[in-house]
C-alpha cells in the first residue's frame, strides 16, 4: 500500500553554473538536488497516490458546509479550450471572447444573487469575504464614517472572523438564539454606530433560514451598517430567495458548492463578490462592461484596487459559467430543491438527534455521548466520507451533514446505514477506527509537536 | 440523459423516488421543506436558459474563438512553459480533481503526499526549511509576507519597501492586505533595471519592517546585489523578502544563501498554460517563523500502526480553529495547481529544470540581440543579464509598435512611452524569426 | 526529462543501473545479450529523427491542420454523433486504457463487467441472446457471419446473397473472408432503395446459404420487408443476417422479431467521433450458434467465495486454444471502443437513445425537404422513410456539385452520376441552413 | 467491493412508436428496456470498475508475447486532434494532413522492417496475418501456382494456425528442435512445392533468435514458398536486425508491443503489413503515395482488395506514428536493448529454471512440479501481473515472461521476489490463490458449462 516519496525513488544532485552556463557563477546557485525519474515511473507514482485519495467520484462527500457535489466533466473540456489560454496582459481588443464570458458571468451572478454589480477577481471564498469587507470599509471611509467593528454570529465560518480581523476590524461575536438563529435582542445589543457590517450566512451553518432577516437588515441599516452575505449556503436557495432581496448589500458566491466547480483537494476556488448599486463604484479593478459592439475593462471610480495580481482564477470561472448555463433557471432551482430534499431525507433516516430545524440543505446532528470525531473515523470504515465534525459549536459533538443534490436515495441510505452502525458502537471501537483505510488513525498531535514538513526533515530522523 | 425532464441534469432523482423520499420525510412537496418567509421569497426568474452539453460546448467554443490568435511574447509575472501531457492526464484523475481539502487524512493520503512533495521541492529550491502548500498567487504571497513581517517585527517601524518597478497589481494587493495594519508601502528606486543599492541604503532605516526585492525583476533583469539587500534589511531588523519563480529558482542564487527570510513568487510557471493570470503563490520561510506562516502545511506523522502518514498540521494557525487570531483568512488555496506544478517539476527532474532555466537566459539574450539589429529598436535597454524577458527601446511610440505587431499576430507589453517588453520561452522560441521580420516592418 | 541522454525516454535506466544489471547477468554490454548472426545484423540507420514531445505535438498539430475544415454531411456506414464528455474522461482512465486482454480475471473484473454490460445492451437492442464483445467493424462482422453460416449450413449450397447497394469496402472484406471457403458472393437487386422482394424470391434457392440485408440501407432507406426476407431465407435453409447500427436498432424493428439469425453492423456510431472509418463491429446471434461465434465472450461465473465474477469464457472457440480449428483468427478486437460505446449508451439511457434515433428520422426528412426546394435538386430520390441519410438527385453532374460544395466548406457523398448522398445528425444539424444556401449557389 | 450491474441500478422500459413517432408502427420496435441513470451515477460506476482493473500504470505487466509497456500520454492528445477527426469518405484533396501522416507511417515502418511497401489497413495483428497470407495466396495464384499448405512451427502463436486455416490452407506443423529453434531437417521434410509460406517469428516465442534464418529462408524460397514474419517479437530487434534483411517477404507489425499503443483491454490494435517489392502490387486497396505536391490514394495493380471496411484503426496508427517519431533511431534501438536487458536481468534473478537460451526480450521459465497457472494466481497476491502460462507447450508448465524496457530495476526485483516467493510454496497454497484480489479464483469451467452472457441471462437464475 505504501508509496515511497519521490525522493526515496531517486535523488540526483545537479551542479549549476560552470563553463557551459549562460550566467557568471556569482549569479547562480551551486546545485539542485531533486528526483530524476522517467515518465513511466512518475505515471505509476501519481496513479498510486490517486488511488489513495477519496474524491466525489469515489463516493458521497457529505462534509457539511464544505461538501462536494459532482463536477460535470464537460466543464473541464470547456476550460481547456486553447483559445481561452491567453495571457492577462493581452489587449482588450484581442480578448473579446474572454471579456464576453466574464461579462456574462458577472451578469448571471448578479441575477442569481439579486445584486447590481459583481467582481470576479477574488480567487477564493475567503478572498471574496476580504474583498467585500474592504468594499464596506471603503464605503464608510468615503462617507467620512470610520467604523471599527464587524458583527459576526458565533456559529459563523471561521473565515468571517479572520477576514474582519485582517481588514483591521474588531470582531463582535453574536451568540446564537435558542432556536439556533440570530437572537434579535443580542443583535440589538451588538450593533451600534461603530458597526461597519454584519456578516451572516443564510441558511445559517445549521441549515436554518434566518426568518427575521428583514428585521435584521433593518437593524443593521438603521445604525448605518452594511449587511454582508456569506454565500456558502446559497446552494440551498437558488430560485427561491436572493440575498439582494433579503436586504444584503454585499455577498460572495461559493462556486464549488453552488456551481459545481471542482475543489481540487483544496483549490483553486473563486469568490466572486456582488454588491448593490451604491457600492459598485468601490469594487476591485478592473470590471468588464459593454462598449460599442464589444467589451472592455474599466476601473470603478472609487475602486479598492486589487485583491489578486491579475483577474482571479480564470479556469474556475469558466467552469462556473458553463455549469450555470447548463442548468439555467429550472436546473438551478431544482438543484436547490434536491439538495434540501436529500438533506431532509437523510436526516429522517439517521438515529442521531438533530437539535435544530427545520433545516434546508444541511443539518447538524449531535453525536450525544459519543465523540463526533470518532464517529467520523468509524464511518470511514463503512466506506463513506463522514460529515464535518465538532462544528458549529452550538451543537454539542456536532456532525454537520450536507449530502448535496447529486446523491441518489440508495447512496443516502448507505450514508444513513453508516451513521446508524456507528451509533450502536462503543467508544473503544470508535476510538480505534478506522481499520479498513490505507492509513489508520493518524497522530495529529505528534505531527504538530514535531513538525516535519519536507523530505529534507525526514533525513534528519 | 436524465430521468427527470426538467431540472438539474446532475440530480439523479426520478419523480417516483422524489415522491417516496418526501413521503419518508413526511411532507407533501419539495416546497414544504423550505422555510422562507413570503416577504423575501423570490418569485421571479433569472432568465438564464438551460443549454444542452453539446450546444453549450459549441457556444463556448465559438465564444473563445473571438479571442484573436496571437503569438504571445508576454510575461511580467505570468509565464508560459510547455506543460508535458502527463501533467494533464494525471491531474485530471478524479480522485485528485474532485476531492476536498484533506480533513480526513486517512482517506486522502495520496493528495497529502503530493502536497508534501511539493513543499519539499520548494524547500530544495529556496533553501528555506518551511514552504506552505500554496498561496493564491505571487501578489497575495507577497502581501501575506508583509503581514507576517508585521506580526514578527522587532522594530517599531511600519515601512514596507518595494521596488519602483513592480507590477501595479502586485502592489495593489499588497496595499489592500496591509490596509488593516499600520504598515505603509513605499518604493525604492531602481538603477538600470536592478535595485539601486545606494538609494536603498539611504531609505532603509529604523522604520523599515520589510524589504522586498525580485530576482529576476519584473523587467527580466537578474539582480546582482541580493546579499547586500539582505544585509541592509537585517542590519535594520527588517525582514528580507525575495520574489522569484519556480523556474528561475533552479538556476539563480539560492535565496537562503543571500539571507532571504521569506521567498514568494510564482510556482505556476510550471504546470499551467497561459491562464489569464491564474497563479500559484509560492511561500517559503525560516524555521523561526513557522507558527506565523499563513496557509496550509502538510507534515509527516504516524498512524496507529506506526506507519508513516501525512496530515495537515499546525492548523491552530488557521482561521477555522483560531478565527480572528489566525495568521490569515486563507483556507481554499491552489492545491490542484500545486499538484500540477509538482508533476511538471518531477517530469523535468533537476537536469531538465536547470536546462529549462538556462534556456530562459539564452533565449532572452538571443531575441534581444536579434531585435537590436532591427533598425529603430535597441535591446536590451538594461545592461544586465536577463531571464526570459527584457525591455527594448523603440524609436517609434511603443503603443503604436505594439498595435502594429498585434495586427501582424504578435502580442508584446508596452512598459514605457518608447519601451516594449518581450518574454521568450520554448513555447514561442520558434516564432522568433517571424517576430523579428514583423518588427522590421513596423519599427 | 530522462536520466539517460540518448535512447528511449520511456526506459528508466540510468547508466549506473544498466551497468549493475549487466553485471548481475554476467555480461559486459547490452550487445552481448543479442544472439544475432553477423550476416543478418542491421548496421544501417532508419533515418528517423527523434523529436521532443513538445516539438512533435506541434508538428502533428500543423500536419493535421492541413486537413480542410469542412462540415461533413457524410455517413454511409461511418457516423458522427455527439459524444458526451464523460465518455472521454472515463475511458481515458489508465486502468481501462492501458490494460491488456483479461487473461487474469481476478484483477480485471472492472473491464470484464463493462464488456458484459456492453454485450447485454446489444442483446437488448437486437433481441438475440448472444452478443460477442466486438468485431473490428461492420464489414468484418458481416464477413464472419458468412463464415459462421458456412460452418453451420444445412444445405449443400454455397451462395451468399448481398444487396446490390452495399459499400464496396464491405463487400470486399466479405469476399476476402470467404476466399478460403467455397462460398461465393452474389448480389440481389434493390427497388427504389429497398430490397426488391420479387427479385430476391427468384434468386434465393437451394444453393443459398446466407441472405444479408441492411436496415437502414446504405442509402439511408428504412427496409419494409424484413420479415419476408427472413422467411425467404429460412424457407431455403439459409441464415438471415441483418446489418444495422446501434442507434438505428433502438428505434427500428427488433431483429429477433423479423427472424434475424445474426445481426452485424456498427456499434461505433456511439462512443466515437469521426475517426476515418475506425469502427466497432457488433455481432449478435442465436443460442444455437453459440459455439460457432467468432471473437470473445464474457460470461458470469463465481469465485471461490461464491461471489459473482466475470470471465472470458468459451475460449475453446478461439485461436489461442483451438488453433486452426478456431471459429476465427480474431483475438485483439475493439474492446476499448466497446467500452466507449457502452458509456455513451448508458449516458443516453433508453429515452435518450430512442430520442436520438427519432431525430435521425426527422432530421433526414427535414434536410431532404429543404433540399427538394432548391432548384436543380430533388430529394429524396427514394420514396421511403429514411434514417440519418438519403440520396438526392442533382441536375448538374453530382461530382461537380460535390466539388463546388467542398469549396463552400461542405463534404457530401457522390453516389451516382447525378446523385449525391447526405447524412445529418445533431452534430451538423445546425448547419442545415448554410448548406441549403450553399446548395442554392452551386446546384 | 462489489459493484452492481447497471441493470441492477435501474431498468427503464421505454415504449417506441405511437403517435409522436416519426415512423409508422410497423417499422419500429415495441420498446427498449435499458438502465436510465444520471451522469454522477455513471461516473461512479465506471470509476469503481476502473479501480477493479489492472493497467500498466498500476504495475508491471510481464505477460510474455502479449505484455504491456507504458503508453506515452501525449500520443492520446495527438490522436484527439479535432482536425484529424475526419470521415473516411472525404475527398483526398481535403484530407492531405491525414494522407501525409499515413504516408509517413508507411515509410517509417518500411525502414524499420526492411520492407519495400506497407499497408496500414489491417485492424489488428491477426488481421495483419490474414492480409499477409492473402497476399501470398494472390501472389501464387498470379503465378498460376496454387499451393495448399502453410508451414508453422508448433510453438507459434495460435493466430498463425487460425489465419492459415481461414485463408483455406492446410497447416503443416513444424516440431521444435532440441535447442528450441526450427529444426532444419524437420523443415526440409515439411516444405514442398505445396508450401505457400512459412510463418515464423524471430526471436521465437521463447525468445531465441533463429540463428539459421538465412538457411531457413533459402529452403523456403527454393521450393517457391514465401517467408512470413510474425511481428510479435520485433520489439526485441529494433535497429539490430530487420525481417527484410533476414529474407522475409511479408511481415506484420505489432504496434502495441513495438510502438507502445495502448491495448485498451483487448483492442483496438493495428496490424500493418510490409512486403518486398515483388508483392507490393497485391497489397490491399488503397495505399497512399505522393503526387505533385501532395498525397493521394491508389489501388495497387493486383490488389487483394479490402481487409477492413475503411482504412483500419486510424487512432491507433496515429499513436504508433507519434511514438516512432518521439523515439527516432536511437530511441527505438535503446527500447530493444533495454527490453532484452530487463528480460535477462529478471531471468537471472528468479529461482525457476529457464530451459532455453540465450533469450532476448522474453524467457520461458518452467514451473517444474508446480502448476504454472497456480503460480500465476499466487503472484496476483504479491501485487504484480503474472506471466503468460502453459504456453508455448515446448516448455512444460511454461511461464513466458516479458518485462519490457519500461520497468526499472526495483520493479524487476519485485517481480523476481513474487516468482521466488511462489517458488517456495506448496500446491495447496498455490491452488487457493489469489486471496488478496477483488475476486478470488474464478470458476472457469462453470462459466463455460452454464454460459450466462448478458444480464438477461441472470434474470433467469
CSV table of N, CA and C in Angstrom, one decimal, chain C residues 219-312:
chain,number,residue,atom,x,y,z
C,219,UNK,N,-28.1,3.5,-48.4
C,219,UNK,CA,-28.7,4.8,-48.9
C,219,UNK,C,-29.6,5.4,-47.9
C,220,UNK,N,-29.7,4.9,-46.7
C,220,UNK,CA,-30.5,5.5,-45.7
C,220,UNK,C,-31.9,5.2,-45.6
C,221,UNK,N,-32.4,4.3,-46.6
C,221,UNK,CA,-33.8,4.0,-46.6
C,221,UNK,C,-34.1,2.9,-45.5
C,222,UNK,N,-35.3,3.0,-45.0
C,222,UNK,CA,-35.7,2.0,-43.9
C,222,UNK,C,-36.4,0.9,-44.6
C,223,UNK,N,-35.9,-0.3,-44.4
C,223,UNK,CA,-36.4,-1.5,-45.1
C,223,UNK,C,-37.8,-1.8,-44.6
C,224,UNK,N,-38.7,-2.3,-45.5
C,224,UNK,CA,-40.1,-2.6,-45.2
C,224,UNK,C,-40.4,-4.1,-45.2
C,225,UNK,N,-39.5,-4.9,-45.8
C,225,UNK,CA,-39.9,-6.3,-46.0
C,225,UNK,C,-39.0,-7.2,-45.2
C,226,UNK,N,-38.6,-6.9,-44.1
C,226,UNK,CA,-37.6,-7.7,-43.3
C,226,UNK,C,-38.1,-9.1,-43.0
C,227,UNK,N,-39.4,-9.1,-42.6
C,227,UNK,CA,-39.9,-10.4,-42.2
C,227,UNK,C,-40.0,-11.3,-43.4
C,228,UNK,N,-40.3,-10.8,-44.6
C,228,UNK,CA,-40.4,-11.6,-45.8
C,228,UNK,C,-39.0,-12.1,-46.1
C,229,UNK,N,-38.0,-11.2,-46.0
C,229,UNK,CA,-36.7,-11.6,-46.3
C,229,UNK,C,-36.2,-12.8,-45.4
C,230,UNK,N,-36.5,-12.6,-44.2
C,230,UNK,CA,-36.2,-13.7,-43.2
C,230,UNK,C,-36.9,-15.0,-43.5
C,231,UNK,N,-38.1,-14.9,-43.9
C,231,UNK,CA,-38.9,-16.1,-44.2
C,231,UNK,C,-38.3,-16.8,-45.5
C,232,UNK,N,-38.0,-15.9,-46.4
C,232,UNK,CA,-37.4,-16.5,-47.7
C,232,UNK,C,-36.1,-17.2,-47.4
C,233,UNK,N,-35.3,-16.6,-46.5
C,233,UNK,CA,-34.0,-17.3,-46.2
C,233,UNK,C,-34.3,-18.6,-45.5
C,234,UNK,N,-35.1,-18.6,-44.5
C,234,UNK,CA,-35.4,-19.7,-43.7
C,234,UNK,C,-36.1,-20.8,-44.5
C,235,UNK,N,-36.9,-20.4,-45.4
C,235,UNK,CA,-37.6,-21.4,-46.2
C,235,UNK,C,-36.6,-22.2,-47.0
C,236,UNK,N,-35.5,-21.6,-47.3
C,236,UNK,CA,-34.4,-22.3,-48.1
C,236,UNK,C,-33.2,-22.7,-47.2
C,237,UNK,N,-33.5,-22.9,-45.9
C,237,UNK,CA,-32.4,-23.3,-45.0
C,237,UNK,C,-31.2,-22.4,-45.0
C,238,UNK,N,-31.4,-21.2,-45.3
C,238,UNK,CA,-30.3,-20.2,-45.3
C,238,UNK,C,-30.4,-19.4,-44.0
C,239,UNK,N,-29.3,-18.8,-43.6
C,239,UNK,CA,-29.3,-17.9,-42.5
C,239,UNK,C,-29.7,-16.5,-43.0
C,240,UNK,N,-30.4,-15.8,-42.1
C,240,UNK,CA,-30.8,-14.4,-42.4
C,240,UNK,C,-29.9,-13.5,-41.5
C,241,UNK,N,-29.1,-12.7,-42.1
C,241,UNK,CA,-28.2,-11.8,-41.4
C,241,UNK,C,-28.7,-10.4,-41.7
C,242,UNK,N,-28.8,-9.6,-40.6
C,242,UNK,CA,-29.3,-8.3,-40.7
C,242,UNK,C,-28.2,-7.3,-40.3
C,243,UNK,N,-28.0,-6.3,-41.1
C,243,UNK,CA,-27.0,-5.3,-40.8
C,243,UNK,C,-27.7,-4.0,-40.3
C,244,UNK,N,-27.2,-3.4,-39.3
C,244,UNK,CA,-27.8,-2.2,-38.8
C,244,UNK,C,-26.7,-1.4,-38.0
C,245,UNK,N,-27.1,-0.5,-37.1
C,245,UNK,CA,-26.2,0.1,-36.2
C,245,UNK,C,-26.9,0.4,-34.9
C,246,UNK,N,-26.1,0.7,-33.9
C,246,UNK,CA,-26.6,0.7,-32.6
C,246,UNK,C,-27.7,1.7,-32.3
C,247,UNK,N,-27.6,2.8,-33.0
C,247,UNK,CA,-28.6,3.8,-32.8
C,247,UNK,C,-29.9,3.4,-33.5
C,248,UNK,N,-29.8,3.0,-34.8
C,248,UNK,CA,-31.0,2.6,-35.5
C,248,UNK,C,-31.7,1.4,-34.8
C,249,UNK,N,-31.0,0.5,-34.2
C,249,UNK,CA,-31.6,-0.6,-33.6
C,249,UNK,C,-32.5,-0.2,-32.4
C,250,UNK,N,-32.3,0.9,-31.9
C,250,UNK,CA,-33.1,1.3,-30.7
C,250,UNK,C,-34.5,1.8,-31.2
C,251,UNK,N,-34.6,2.0,-32.5
C,251,UNK,CA,-35.9,2.5,-33.0
C,251,UNK,C,-36.6,1.5,-34.0
C,252,UNK,N,-35.8,1.0,-34.9
C,252,UNK,CA,-36.4,0.2,-36.0
C,252,UNK,C,-36.8,-1.2,-35.5
C,253,UNK,N,-37.4,-1.9,-36.3
C,253,UNK,CA,-37.9,-3.3,-36.0
C,253,UNK,C,-36.8,-4.1,-35.3
C,254,UNK,N,-37.2,-4.8,-34.2
C,254,UNK,CA,-36.2,-5.6,-33.5
C,254,UNK,C,-35.8,-6.8,-34.4
C,255,UNK,N,-34.5,-7.0,-34.6
C,255,UNK,CA,-34.1,-8.0,-35.5
C,255,UNK,C,-34.7,-9.4,-35.1
C,256,UNK,N,-34.8,-9.7,-33.8
C,256,UNK,CA,-35.3,-11.0,-33.4
C,256,UNK,C,-36.7,-11.1,-33.9
C,257,UNK,N,-37.5,-10.0,-33.9
C,257,UNK,CA,-38.9,-10.1,-34.3
C,257,UNK,C,-39.1,-10.3,-35.8
C,258,UNK,N,-38.0,-10.1,-36.6
C,258,UNK,CA,-38.2,-10.4,-38.0
C,258,UNK,C,-37.4,-11.6,-38.4
C,259,UNK,N,-36.9,-12.4,-37.4
C,259,UNK,CA,-36.3,-13.6,-37.7
C,259,UNK,C,-34.8,-13.6,-38.0
C,260,UNK,N,-34.1,-12.5,-37.7
C,260,UNK,CA,-32.7,-12.5,-37.9
C,260,UNK,C,-31.9,-13.6,-37.2
C,261,UNK,N,-31.0,-14.3,-37.8
C,261,UNK,CA,-30.2,-15.3,-37.2
C,261,UNK,C,-28.9,-14.7,-36.7
C,262,UNK,N,-28.5,-13.7,-37.4
C,262,UNK,CA,-27.3,-12.9,-37.0
C,262,UNK,C,-27.5,-11.5,-37.2
C,263,UNK,N,-27.0,-10.6,-36.3
C,263,UNK,CA,-27.1,-9.2,-36.5
C,263,UNK,C,-25.6,-8.7,-36.5
C,264,UNK,N,-25.3,-7.9,-37.5
C,264,UNK,CA,-24.0,-7.3,-37.5
C,264,UNK,C,-24.2,-5.8,-37.8
C,265,UNK,N,-23.1,-5.1,-37.7
C,265,UNK,CA,-23.2,-3.6,-38.0
C,265,UNK,C,-22.3,-2.8,-37.2
C,266,UNK,N,-22.6,-1.5,-37.1
C,266,UNK,CA,-21.7,-0.6,-36.5
C,266,UNK,C,-22.2,-0.2,-35.1
C,267,UNK,N,-21.4,-0.5,-34.1
C,267,UNK,CA,-21.7,-0.1,-32.7
C,267,UNK,C,-21.0,1.2,-32.4
C,268,UNK,N,-20.0,1.5,-33.3
C,268,UNK,CA,-19.2,2.7,-33.1
C,268,UNK,C,-19.9,4.0,-33.4
C,269,UNK,N,-21.2,3.9,-33.9
C,269,UNK,CA,-22.0,5.1,-34.1
C,269,UNK,C,-22.1,5.8,-32.7
C,270,UNK,N,-22.0,5.0,-31.7
C,270,UNK,CA,-21.9,5.6,-30.3
C,270,UNK,C,-20.5,5.5,-29.8
C,271,UNK,N,-20.0,6.5,-29.1
C,271,UNK,CA,-18.7,6.4,-28.4
C,271,UNK,C,-17.6,7.0,-29.2
C,272,UNK,N,-17.7,7.2,-30.5
C,272,UNK,CA,-16.5,7.7,-31.2
C,272,UNK,C,-16.9,8.8,-32.1
C,273,UNK,N,-16.0,9.8,-32.2
C,273,UNK,CA,-16.2,10.9,-33.2
C,273,UNK,C,-15.8,10.3,-34.5
C,274,UNK,N,-16.0,11.1,-35.6
C,274,UNK,CA,-15.5,10.7,-36.9
C,274,UNK,C,-14.0,10.3,-36.7
C,275,UNK,N,-13.7,9.1,-37.1
C,275,UNK,CA,-12.3,8.7,-37.0
C,275,UNK,C,-11.8,7.9,-38.2
C,276,UNK,N,-12.1,8.5,-39.3
C,276,UNK,CA,-11.5,8.0,-40.6
C,276,UNK,C,-11.9,6.5,-40.8
C,277,UNK,N,-13.0,6.1,-40.3
C,277,UNK,CA,-13.5,4.8,-40.6
C,277,UNK,C,-13.2,3.7,-39.5
C,278,UNK,N,-12.5,4.1,-38.5
C,278,UNK,CA,-12.3,3.2,-37.4
C,278,UNK,C,-13.7,2.8,-36.8
C,279,UNK,N,-13.9,1.6,-36.6
C,279,UNK,CA,-15.3,1.1,-36.2
C,279,UNK,C,-15.3,0.2,-35.0
C,280,UNK,N,-16.5,-0.3,-34.8
C,280,UNK,CA,-16.8,-1.3,-33.7
C,280,UNK,C,-17.8,-2.2,-34.3
C,281,UNK,N,-17.4,-3.4,-34.6
C,281,UNK,CA,-18.3,-4.4,-35.2
C,281,UNK,C,-19.2,-5.0,-34.2
C,282,UNK,N,-20.5,-4.9,-34.3
C,282,UNK,CA,-21.4,-5.6,-33.4
C,282,UNK,C,-21.7,-6.9,-34.0
C,283,UNK,N,-21.9,-7.9,-33.2
C,283,UNK,CA,-22.2,-9.3,-33.6
C,283,UNK,C,-23.0,-9.9,-32.6
C,284,UNK,N,-24.3,-10.3,-33.0
C,284,UNK,CA,-25.2,-11.0,-32.1
C,284,UNK,C,-25.8,-12.1,-32.9
C,285,UNK,N,-26.2,-13.1,-32.1
C,285,UNK,CA,-26.8,-14.3,-32.8
C,285,UNK,C,-27.6,-15.1,-31.9
C,286,UNK,N,-28.1,-16.2,-32.4
C,286,UNK,CA,-29.0,-17.1,-31.6
C,286,UNK,C,-28.2,-18.1,-30.7
C,287,UNK,N,-28.9,-18.5,-29.7
C,287,UNK,CA,-28.3,-19.5,-28.8
C,287,UNK,C,-27.7,-20.7,-29.5
C,288,UNK,N,-28.4,-21.2,-30.5
C,288,UNK,CA,-27.9,-22.4,-31.2
C,288,UNK,C,-26.6,-22.3,-31.9
C,289,UNK,N,-26.2,-21.0,-32.1
C,289,UNK,CA,-24.9,-20.9,-32.8
C,289,UNK,C,-23.8,-20.5,-31.8
C,290,UNK,N,-24.1,-20.5,-30.6
C,290,UNK,CA,-23.2,-20.0,-29.5
C,290,UNK,C,-21.7,-20.5,-29.7
C,291,UNK,N,-21.6,-21.8,-29.9
C,291,UNK,CA,-20.2,-22.4,-30.0
C,291,UNK,C,-19.6,-22.1,-31.4
C,292,UNK,N,-20.3,-21.5,-32.3
C,292,UNK,CA,-19.7,-21.1,-33.5
C,292,UNK,C,-19.4,-19.6,-33.6
C,293,UNK,N,-19.7,-18.9,-32.6
C,293,UNK,CA,-19.5,-17.4,-32.6
C,293,UNK,C,-18.0,-17.1,-32.7
C,294,UNK,N,-17.6,-16.2,-33.5
C,294,UNK,CA,-16.2,-15.7,-33.6
C,294,UNK,C,-16.0,-14.7,-32.4
C,295,UNK,N,-14.8,-14.5,-32.0
C,295,UNK,CA,-14.4,-13.5,-31.1
C,295,UNK,C,-14.7,-13.8,-29.6
C,296,UNK,N,-14.5,-12.8,-28.8
C,296,UNK,CA,-14.6,-13.1,-27.4
C,296,UNK,C,-16.0,-12.9,-26.8
C,297,UNK,N,-16.2,-13.7,-25.7
C,297,UNK,CA,-17.4,-13.6,-24.9
C,297,UNK,C,-17.1,-13.5,-23.5
C,298,UNK,N,-17.8,-12.6,-22.8
C,298,UNK,CA,-17.6,-12.5,-21.3
C,298,UNK,C,-18.9,-13.2,-20.7
C,299,UNK,N,-18.6,-14.0,-19.7
C,299,UNK,CA,-19.7,-14.7,-19.0
C,299,UNK,C,-19.6,-14.5,-17.5
C,300,UNK,N,-20.7,-14.8,-16.9
C,300,UNK,CA,-20.7,-14.8,-15.4
C,300,UNK,C,-20.3,-16.1,-14.8
C,301,UNK,N,-19.6,-16.0,-13.8
C,301,UNK,CA,-19.3,-17.3,-13.0
C,301,UNK,C,-19.2,-16.9,-11.5
C,302,UNK,N,-18.6,-17.7,-10.7
C,302,UNK,CA,-18.5,-17.4,-9.3
C,302,UNK,C,-17.0,-17.6,-8.9
C,303,UNK,N,-16.6,-16.9,-7.9
C,303,UNK,CA,-15.2,-17.1,-7.4
C,303,UNK,C,-15.3,-18.1,-6.2
C,304,UNK,N,-14.1,-18.4,-5.7
C,304,UNK,CA,-14.1,-19.4,-4.6
C,304,UNK,C,-14.9,-19.0,-3.4
C,305,UNK,N,-15.2,-17.7,-3.3
C,305,UNK,CA,-16.1,-17.3,-2.2
C,305,UNK,C,-17.5,-17.2,-2.6
C,306,UNK,N,-17.8,-17.8,-3.8
C,306,UNK,CA,-19.2,-17.9,-4.3
C,306,UNK,C,-19.8,-16.5,-4.6
C,307,UNK,N,-18.9,-15.6,-4.8
C,307,UNK,CA,-19.4,-14.3,-5.3
C,307,UNK,C,-19.4,-14.2,-6.8
C,308,UNK,N,-20.4,-13.5,-7.3
C,308,UNK,CA,-20.4,-13.3,-8.8
C,308,UNK,C,-19.1,-12.8,-9.3
C,309,UNK,N,-18.7,-13.3,-10.4
C,309,UNK,CA,-17.4,-12.8,-11.0
C,309,UNK,C,-17.6,-13.0,-12.5
C,310,UNK,N,-16.8,-12.2,-13.2
C,310,UNK,CA,-16.9,-12.2,-14.7
C,310,UNK,C,-15.6,-12.8,-15.2
C,311,UNK,N,-15.7,-13.4,-16.4
C,311,UNK,CA,-14.6,-14.0,-17.0
C,311,UNK,C,-14.8,-14.2,-18.5
C,312,UNK,N,-13.7,-14.1,-19.3
C,312,UNK,CA,-13.8,-14.6,-20.7
C,312,UNK,C,-14.2,-16.0,-20.7
